[in-house]
Tab-separated table of C-alpha atoms and ligand atoms in Angstrom:
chain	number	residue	atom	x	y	z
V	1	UNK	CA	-7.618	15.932	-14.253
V	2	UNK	CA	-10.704	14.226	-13.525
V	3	UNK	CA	-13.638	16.059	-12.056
V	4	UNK	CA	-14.429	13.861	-9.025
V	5	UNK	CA	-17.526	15.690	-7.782
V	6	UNK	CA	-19.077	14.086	-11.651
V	7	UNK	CA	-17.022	11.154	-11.663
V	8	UNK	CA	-18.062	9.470	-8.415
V	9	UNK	CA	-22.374	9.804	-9.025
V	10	UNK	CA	-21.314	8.369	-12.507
V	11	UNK	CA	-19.598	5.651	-11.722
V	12	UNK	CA	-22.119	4.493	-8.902
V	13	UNK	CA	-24.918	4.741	-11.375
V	14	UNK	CA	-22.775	2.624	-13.679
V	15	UNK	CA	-22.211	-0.451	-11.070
V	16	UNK	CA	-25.603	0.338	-9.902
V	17	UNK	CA	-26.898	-0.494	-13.668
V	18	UNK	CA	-24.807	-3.547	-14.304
V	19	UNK	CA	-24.471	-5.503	-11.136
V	20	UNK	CA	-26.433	-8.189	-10.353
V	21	UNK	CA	-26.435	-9.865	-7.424
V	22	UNK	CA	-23.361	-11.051	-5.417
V	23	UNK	CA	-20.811	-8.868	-7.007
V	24	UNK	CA	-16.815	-9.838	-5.688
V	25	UNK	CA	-13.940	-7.975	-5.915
V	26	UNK	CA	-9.886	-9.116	-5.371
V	27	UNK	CA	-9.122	-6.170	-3.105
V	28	UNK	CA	-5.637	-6.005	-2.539
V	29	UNK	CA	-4.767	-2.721	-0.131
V	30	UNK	CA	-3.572	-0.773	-3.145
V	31	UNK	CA	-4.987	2.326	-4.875
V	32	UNK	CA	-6.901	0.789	-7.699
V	33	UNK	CA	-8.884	-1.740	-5.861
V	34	UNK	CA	-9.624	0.382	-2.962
V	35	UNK	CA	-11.121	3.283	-5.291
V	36	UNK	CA	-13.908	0.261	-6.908
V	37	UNK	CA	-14.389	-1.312	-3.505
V	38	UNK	CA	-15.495	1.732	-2.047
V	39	UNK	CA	-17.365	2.946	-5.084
V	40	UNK	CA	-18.982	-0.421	-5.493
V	41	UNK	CA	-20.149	-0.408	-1.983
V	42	UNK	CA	-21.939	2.864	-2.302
V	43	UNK	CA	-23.418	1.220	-5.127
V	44	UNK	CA	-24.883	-1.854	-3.710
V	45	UNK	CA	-23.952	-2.324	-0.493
V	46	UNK	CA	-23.810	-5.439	0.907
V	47	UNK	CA	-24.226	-7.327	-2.497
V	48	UNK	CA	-20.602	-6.293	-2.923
V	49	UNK	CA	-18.572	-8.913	-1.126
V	50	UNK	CA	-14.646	-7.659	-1.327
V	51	UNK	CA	-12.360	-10.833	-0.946
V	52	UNK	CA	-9.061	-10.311	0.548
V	53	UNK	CA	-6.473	-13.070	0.342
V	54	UNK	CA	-3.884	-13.140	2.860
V	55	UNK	CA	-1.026	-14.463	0.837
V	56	UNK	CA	1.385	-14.691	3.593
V	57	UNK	CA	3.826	-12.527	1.278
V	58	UNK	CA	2.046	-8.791	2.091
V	59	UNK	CA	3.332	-6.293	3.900
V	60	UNK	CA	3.570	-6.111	7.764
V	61	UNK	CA	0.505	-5.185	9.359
V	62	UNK	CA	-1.152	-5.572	5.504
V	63	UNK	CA	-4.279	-7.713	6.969
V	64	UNK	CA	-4.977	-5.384	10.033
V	65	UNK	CA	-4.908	-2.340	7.915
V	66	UNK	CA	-7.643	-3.703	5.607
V	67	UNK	CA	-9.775	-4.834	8.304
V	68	UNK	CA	-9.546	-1.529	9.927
V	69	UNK	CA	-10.353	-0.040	6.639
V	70	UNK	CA	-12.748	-1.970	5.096
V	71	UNK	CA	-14.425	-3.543	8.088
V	72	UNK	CA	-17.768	-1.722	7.583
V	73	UNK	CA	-18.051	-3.621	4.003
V	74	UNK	CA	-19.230	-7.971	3.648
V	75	UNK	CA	-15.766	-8.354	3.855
V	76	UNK	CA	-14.386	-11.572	3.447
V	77	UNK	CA	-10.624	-12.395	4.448
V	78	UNK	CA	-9.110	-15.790	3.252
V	79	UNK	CA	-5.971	-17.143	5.159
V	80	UNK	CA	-4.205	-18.966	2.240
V	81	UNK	CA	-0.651	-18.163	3.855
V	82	UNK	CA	-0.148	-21.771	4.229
V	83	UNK	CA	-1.428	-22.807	0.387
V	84	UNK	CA	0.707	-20.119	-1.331
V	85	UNK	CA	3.962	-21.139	1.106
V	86	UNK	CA	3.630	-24.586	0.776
V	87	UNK	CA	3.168	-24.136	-3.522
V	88	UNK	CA	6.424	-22.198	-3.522
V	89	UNK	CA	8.686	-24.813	-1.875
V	90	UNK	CA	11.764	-25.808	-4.183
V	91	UNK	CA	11.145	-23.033	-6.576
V	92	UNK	CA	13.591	-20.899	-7.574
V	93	UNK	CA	13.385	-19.264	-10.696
V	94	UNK	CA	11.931	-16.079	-10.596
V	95	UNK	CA	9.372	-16.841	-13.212
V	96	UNK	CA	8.046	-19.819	-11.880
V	97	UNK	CA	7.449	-18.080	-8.683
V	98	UNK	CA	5.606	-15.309	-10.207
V	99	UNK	CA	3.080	-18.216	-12.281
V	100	UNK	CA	3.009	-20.287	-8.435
V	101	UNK	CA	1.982	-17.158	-7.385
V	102	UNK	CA	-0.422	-16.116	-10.027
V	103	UNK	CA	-2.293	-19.472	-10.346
V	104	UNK	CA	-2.669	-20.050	-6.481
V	105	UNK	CA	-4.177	-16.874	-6.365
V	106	UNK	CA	-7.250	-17.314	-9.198
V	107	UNK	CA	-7.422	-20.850	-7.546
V	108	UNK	CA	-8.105	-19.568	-4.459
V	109	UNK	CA	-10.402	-16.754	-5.529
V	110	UNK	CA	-12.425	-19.037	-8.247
V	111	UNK	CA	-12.966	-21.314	-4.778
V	112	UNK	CA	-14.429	-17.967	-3.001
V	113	UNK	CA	-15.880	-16.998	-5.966
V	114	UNK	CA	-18.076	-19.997	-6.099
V	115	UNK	CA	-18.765	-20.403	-2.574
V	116	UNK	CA	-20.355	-17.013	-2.172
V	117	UNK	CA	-22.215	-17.613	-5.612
V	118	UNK	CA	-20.581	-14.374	-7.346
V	119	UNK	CA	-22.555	-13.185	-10.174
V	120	UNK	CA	-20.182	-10.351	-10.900
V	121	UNK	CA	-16.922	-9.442	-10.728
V	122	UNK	CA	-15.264	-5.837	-10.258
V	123	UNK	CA	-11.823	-5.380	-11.423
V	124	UNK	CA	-9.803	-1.977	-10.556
V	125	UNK	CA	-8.191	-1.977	-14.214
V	126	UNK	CA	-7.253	1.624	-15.186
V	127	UNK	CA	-7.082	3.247	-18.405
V	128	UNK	CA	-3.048	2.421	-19.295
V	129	UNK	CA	-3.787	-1.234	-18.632
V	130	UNK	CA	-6.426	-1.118	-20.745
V	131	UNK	CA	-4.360	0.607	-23.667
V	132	UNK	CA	-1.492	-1.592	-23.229
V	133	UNK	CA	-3.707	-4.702	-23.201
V	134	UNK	CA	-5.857	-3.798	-26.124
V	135	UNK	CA	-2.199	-2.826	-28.256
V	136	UNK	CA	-0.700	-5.977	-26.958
V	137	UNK	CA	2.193	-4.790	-25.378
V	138	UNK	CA	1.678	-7.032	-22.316
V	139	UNK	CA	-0.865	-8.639	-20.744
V	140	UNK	CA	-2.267	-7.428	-17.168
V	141	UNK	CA	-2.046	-10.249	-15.227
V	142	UNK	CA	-1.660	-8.921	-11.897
V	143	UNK	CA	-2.367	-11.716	-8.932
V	144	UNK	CA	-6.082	-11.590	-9.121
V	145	UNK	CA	-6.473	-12.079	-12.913
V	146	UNK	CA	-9.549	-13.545	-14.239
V	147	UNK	CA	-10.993	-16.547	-12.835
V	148	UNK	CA	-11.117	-18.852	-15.707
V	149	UNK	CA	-13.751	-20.989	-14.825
V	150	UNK	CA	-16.332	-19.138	-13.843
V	151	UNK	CA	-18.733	-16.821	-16.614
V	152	UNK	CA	-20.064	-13.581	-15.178
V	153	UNK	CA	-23.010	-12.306	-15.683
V	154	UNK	CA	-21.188	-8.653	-16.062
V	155	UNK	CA	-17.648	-7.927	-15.484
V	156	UNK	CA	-17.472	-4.224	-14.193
V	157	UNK	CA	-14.408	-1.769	-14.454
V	158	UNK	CA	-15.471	1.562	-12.945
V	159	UNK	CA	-12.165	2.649	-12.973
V	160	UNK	CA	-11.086	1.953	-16.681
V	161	UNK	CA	-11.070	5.895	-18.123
V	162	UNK	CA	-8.576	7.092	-15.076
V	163	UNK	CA	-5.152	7.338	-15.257
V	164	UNK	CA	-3.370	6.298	-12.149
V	165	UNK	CA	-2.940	10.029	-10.678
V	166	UNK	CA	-6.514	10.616	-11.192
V	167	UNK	CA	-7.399	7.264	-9.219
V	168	UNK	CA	-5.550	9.074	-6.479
V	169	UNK	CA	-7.847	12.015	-6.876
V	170	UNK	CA	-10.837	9.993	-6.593
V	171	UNK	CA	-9.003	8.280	-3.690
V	172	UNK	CA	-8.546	11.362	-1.743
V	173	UNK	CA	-12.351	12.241	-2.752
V	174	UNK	CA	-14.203	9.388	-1.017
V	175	UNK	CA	-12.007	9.924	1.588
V	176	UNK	CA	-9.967	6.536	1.698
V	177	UNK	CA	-6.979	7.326	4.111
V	178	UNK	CA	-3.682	9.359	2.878
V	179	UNK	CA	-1.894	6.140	3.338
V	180	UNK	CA	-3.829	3.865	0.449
V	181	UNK	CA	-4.561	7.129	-1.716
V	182	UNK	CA	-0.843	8.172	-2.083
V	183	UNK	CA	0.526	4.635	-1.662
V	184	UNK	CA	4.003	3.026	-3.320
V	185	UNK	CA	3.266	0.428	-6.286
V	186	UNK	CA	3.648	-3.411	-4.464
V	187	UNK	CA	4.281	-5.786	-6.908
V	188	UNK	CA	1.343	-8.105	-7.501
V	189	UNK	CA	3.234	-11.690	-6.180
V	190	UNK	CA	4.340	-9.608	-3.102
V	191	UNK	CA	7.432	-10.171	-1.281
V	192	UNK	CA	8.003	-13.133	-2.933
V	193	UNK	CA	10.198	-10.939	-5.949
V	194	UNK	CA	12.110	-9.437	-2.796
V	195	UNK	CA	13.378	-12.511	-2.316
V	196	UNK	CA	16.384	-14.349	-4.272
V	197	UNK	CA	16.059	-17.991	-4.451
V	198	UNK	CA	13.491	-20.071	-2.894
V	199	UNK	CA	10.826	-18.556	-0.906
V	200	UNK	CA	11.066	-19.767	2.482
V	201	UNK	CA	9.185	-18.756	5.515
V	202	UNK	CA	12.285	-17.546	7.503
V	203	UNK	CA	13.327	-15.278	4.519
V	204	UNK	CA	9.515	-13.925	4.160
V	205	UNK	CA	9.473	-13.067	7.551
V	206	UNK	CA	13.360	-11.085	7.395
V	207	UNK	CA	12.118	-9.787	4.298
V	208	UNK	CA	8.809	-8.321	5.882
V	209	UNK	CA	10.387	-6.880	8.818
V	210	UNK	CA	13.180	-5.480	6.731
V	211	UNK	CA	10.746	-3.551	4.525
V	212	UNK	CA	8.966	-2.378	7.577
V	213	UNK	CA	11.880	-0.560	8.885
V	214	UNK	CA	12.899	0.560	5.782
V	215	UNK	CA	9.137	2.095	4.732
V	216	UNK	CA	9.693	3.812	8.442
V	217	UNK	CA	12.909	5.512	7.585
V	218	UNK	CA	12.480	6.624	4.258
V	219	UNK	CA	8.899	6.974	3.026
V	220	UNK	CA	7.809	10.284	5.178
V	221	UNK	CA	10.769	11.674	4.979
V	222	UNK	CA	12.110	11.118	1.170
V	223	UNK	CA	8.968	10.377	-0.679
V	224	UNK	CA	10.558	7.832	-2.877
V	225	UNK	CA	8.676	6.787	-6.122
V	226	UNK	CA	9.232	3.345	-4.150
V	227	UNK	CA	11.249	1.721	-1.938
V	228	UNK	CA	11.967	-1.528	0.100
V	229	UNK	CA	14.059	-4.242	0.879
V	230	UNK	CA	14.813	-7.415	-0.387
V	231	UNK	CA	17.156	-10.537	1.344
V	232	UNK	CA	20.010	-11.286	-1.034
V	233	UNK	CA	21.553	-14.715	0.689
V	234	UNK	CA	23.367	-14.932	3.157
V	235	UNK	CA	27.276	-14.130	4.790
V	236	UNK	CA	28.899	-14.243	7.538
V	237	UNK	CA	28.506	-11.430	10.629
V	238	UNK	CA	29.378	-11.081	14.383
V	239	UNK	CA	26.919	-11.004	16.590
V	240	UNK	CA	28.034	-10.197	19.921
V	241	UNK	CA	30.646	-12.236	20.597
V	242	UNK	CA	29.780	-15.322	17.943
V	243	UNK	CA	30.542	-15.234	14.378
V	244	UNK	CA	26.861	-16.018	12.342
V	245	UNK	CA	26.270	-17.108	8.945
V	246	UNK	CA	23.037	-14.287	8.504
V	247	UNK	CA	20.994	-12.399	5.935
V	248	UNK	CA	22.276	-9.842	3.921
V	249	UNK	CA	19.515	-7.569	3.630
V	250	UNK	CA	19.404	-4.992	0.219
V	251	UNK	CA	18.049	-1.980	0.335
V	252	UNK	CA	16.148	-0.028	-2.648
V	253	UNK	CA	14.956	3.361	-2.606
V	254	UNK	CA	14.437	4.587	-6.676
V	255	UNK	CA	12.982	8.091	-7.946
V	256	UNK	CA	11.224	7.476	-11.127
V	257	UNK	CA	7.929	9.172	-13.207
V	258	UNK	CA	6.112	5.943	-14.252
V	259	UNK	CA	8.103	2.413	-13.376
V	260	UNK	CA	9.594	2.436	-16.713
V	261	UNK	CA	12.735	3.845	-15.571
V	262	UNK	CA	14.819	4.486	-12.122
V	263	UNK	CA	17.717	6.135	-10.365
V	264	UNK	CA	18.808	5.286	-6.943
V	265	UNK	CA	18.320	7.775	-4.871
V	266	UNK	CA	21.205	9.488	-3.099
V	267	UNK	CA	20.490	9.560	0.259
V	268	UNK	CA	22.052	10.576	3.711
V	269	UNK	CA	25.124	8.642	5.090
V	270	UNK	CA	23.684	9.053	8.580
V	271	UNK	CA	20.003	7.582	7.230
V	272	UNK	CA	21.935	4.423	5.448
V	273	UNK	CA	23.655	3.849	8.394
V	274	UNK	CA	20.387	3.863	11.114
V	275	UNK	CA	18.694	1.873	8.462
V	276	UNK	CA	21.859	-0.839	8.728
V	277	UNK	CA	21.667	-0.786	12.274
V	278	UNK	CA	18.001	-1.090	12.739
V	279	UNK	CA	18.023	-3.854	10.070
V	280	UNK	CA	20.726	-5.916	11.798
V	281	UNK	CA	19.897	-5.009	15.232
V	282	UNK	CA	16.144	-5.836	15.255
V	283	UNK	CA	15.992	-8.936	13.004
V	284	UNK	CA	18.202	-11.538	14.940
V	285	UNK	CA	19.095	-13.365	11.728
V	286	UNK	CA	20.542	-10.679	9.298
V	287	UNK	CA	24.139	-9.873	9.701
V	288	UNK	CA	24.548	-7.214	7.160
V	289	UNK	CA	22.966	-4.524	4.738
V	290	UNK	CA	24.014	-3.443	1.311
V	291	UNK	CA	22.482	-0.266	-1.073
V	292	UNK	CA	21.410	-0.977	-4.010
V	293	UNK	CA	23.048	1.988	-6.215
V	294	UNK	CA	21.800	0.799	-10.252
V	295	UNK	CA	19.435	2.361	-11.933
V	296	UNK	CA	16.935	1.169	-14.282
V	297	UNK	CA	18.084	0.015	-16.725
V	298	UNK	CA	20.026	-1.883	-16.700
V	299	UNK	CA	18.564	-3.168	-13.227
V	300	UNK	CA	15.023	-3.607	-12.530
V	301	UNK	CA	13.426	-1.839	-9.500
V	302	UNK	CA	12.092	-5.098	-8.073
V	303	UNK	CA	15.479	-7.735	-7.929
V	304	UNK	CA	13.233	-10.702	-9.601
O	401	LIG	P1	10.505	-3.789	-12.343
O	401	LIG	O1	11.013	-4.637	-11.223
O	401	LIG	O2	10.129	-4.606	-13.559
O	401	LIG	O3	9.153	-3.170	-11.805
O	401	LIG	O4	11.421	-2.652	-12.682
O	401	LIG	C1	8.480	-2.032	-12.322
O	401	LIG	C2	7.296	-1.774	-11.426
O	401	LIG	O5	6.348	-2.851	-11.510
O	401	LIG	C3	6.176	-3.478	-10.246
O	401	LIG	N1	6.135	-4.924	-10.494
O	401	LIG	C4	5.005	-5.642	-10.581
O	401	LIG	N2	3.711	-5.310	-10.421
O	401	LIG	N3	3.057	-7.538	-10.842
O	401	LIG	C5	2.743	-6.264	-10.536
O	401	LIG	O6	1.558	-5.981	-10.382
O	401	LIG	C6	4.335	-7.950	-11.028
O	401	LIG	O7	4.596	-9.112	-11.291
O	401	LIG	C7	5.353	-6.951	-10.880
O	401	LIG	N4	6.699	-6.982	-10.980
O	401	LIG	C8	7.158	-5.717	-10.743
O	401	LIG	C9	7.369	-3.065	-9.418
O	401	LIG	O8	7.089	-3.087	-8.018
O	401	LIG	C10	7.659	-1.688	-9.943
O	401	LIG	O9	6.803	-0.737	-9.352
């Protein structure tokens, strides 16, 4: 439990002390980077410049939401759909996508990074990425890692004493909406693990709409630890009177306490079924959905 009321002063006085001029932060929609953006900007205003980068492989409605959101801050919104597509083309093993991913990303920041002539950085790490950093179990390179060619005057992690239930806390205490305060984890390189194979822009888009119907049907109503959808390959359907060669659309919906492990949750025939014919009905080019039953392990929640 953290008390918020002492937290919050505290950690504005903190950025307050150590920021010097234009301060950036990777904002990203989820908790973490939300909670320092907010904080940051209470600290010192419009010296805080919060860079979004539209990936092209976020959520449905991802970049509205943030503008809507954040709009009040210096908020700068880079369109690098095209950069991150066109660095994906012919890849197809899921770690190379993750690293296309990863290093388009810093790119792309360093660049903003430079032309807004950042003195600071913010980062939203919390205290079990610090832990498992400083032991060496794995290193936290979510998209937005570290610039590497760029020294800070002061890199700042208000954030880096919370666990990730008190970030929510601190969420709901600056009043960020319910929707970013109790949000699902999104993987860092997006939609692009949701898809098997090469990332294509007629997949992305299946895959985004997919997820948006599925988020509709089961979030409210289920509260899954996390769910989504992800486009498999693809088989043959009917589609009113024509056979089609179309999508096959998976669905994942997984209870779990921290990521580490997952079971599939066991949900309502009649709910699997609207899901199926929402999925194929209102994306012309998938032909047929699938639930993913596996827990973790042996699975993984995300399927790359
Ligand atoms: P897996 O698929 O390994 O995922 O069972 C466990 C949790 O981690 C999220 N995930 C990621 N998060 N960068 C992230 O920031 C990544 O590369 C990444 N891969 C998986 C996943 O969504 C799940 O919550």
């Amino acid at each position: 439990m953290v008390k918020t009321e002492k937290f919050i002063p505290k950690a504005i006085e903190k950025i307050k002390a150590k920021a010097q001029g234009k301060t950036i932060i990777a904002l990203s929609g989820g908790v973490d980077s939300s909670v320092c953006a907010v904080l940051a900007h209470r600290a010192i205003g419009d010296n805080l410049i919060p860079i979004y980068i539209d990936t092209g492989l976020m959520r449905k409605g991802e970049t509205e939401r943030i503008k809507e959101i954040f709009g009040d801050m210096n908020l700068q919104i880079i369109d690098a759909k095209d950069r991150f597509l066109d660095n994906l083309v012919g890849i197809k093993d899921p770690e190379e996508k993750r690293k296309a991913v990863g290093e388009t990303f810093i790119r792309v920041f360093e660049e903003e990074a430079i032309y807004v002539e950042a003195e600071c950085l913010i980062q939203g790490t919390i205290y079990p990425d610090k832990i498992e950093s400083d032991g060496g179990i794995k290193s936290h390179h979510n998209v937005g890692g570290l610039p590497e060619h760029i020294k800070f005057k002061h890199i700042i992690e208000p954030i880096d004493d919370l666990y990730k239930d008190e970030v929510r806390e601190v969420a709901h205490a600056l009043d960020l909406p319910e929707e970013i305060c109790e949000r699902m984890p999104f993987p860092g390189p997006g939609l692009s693990v949701r898809i098997i194979g090469e990332v294509t822009r007629e997949k992305v888009d299946v895959v985004r709409e997919a997820n948006a119907i599925v988020e509709e049907e089961l979030l409210e109503q289920f509260c899954p630890w996390q769910t989504f959808a992800a486009v498999l390959g693809k088989g043959t359907g009917v589609k009113g009177d024509l056979r089609v060669h179309g999508w096959i659309v998976a669905v994942r919906a997984v209870g779990s306490r921290d990521g580490m492990t997952a079971e599939a949750m066991e949900l309502p025939w009649d709910t699997l079924r609207k899901i199926s014919s929402r999925i194929t009905g209102e994306i012309p080019t998938a032909a047929r959905v699938v639930y993913d039953i596996t827990p973790k392990p042996p699975a993984t929640i995300e399927f790359e």
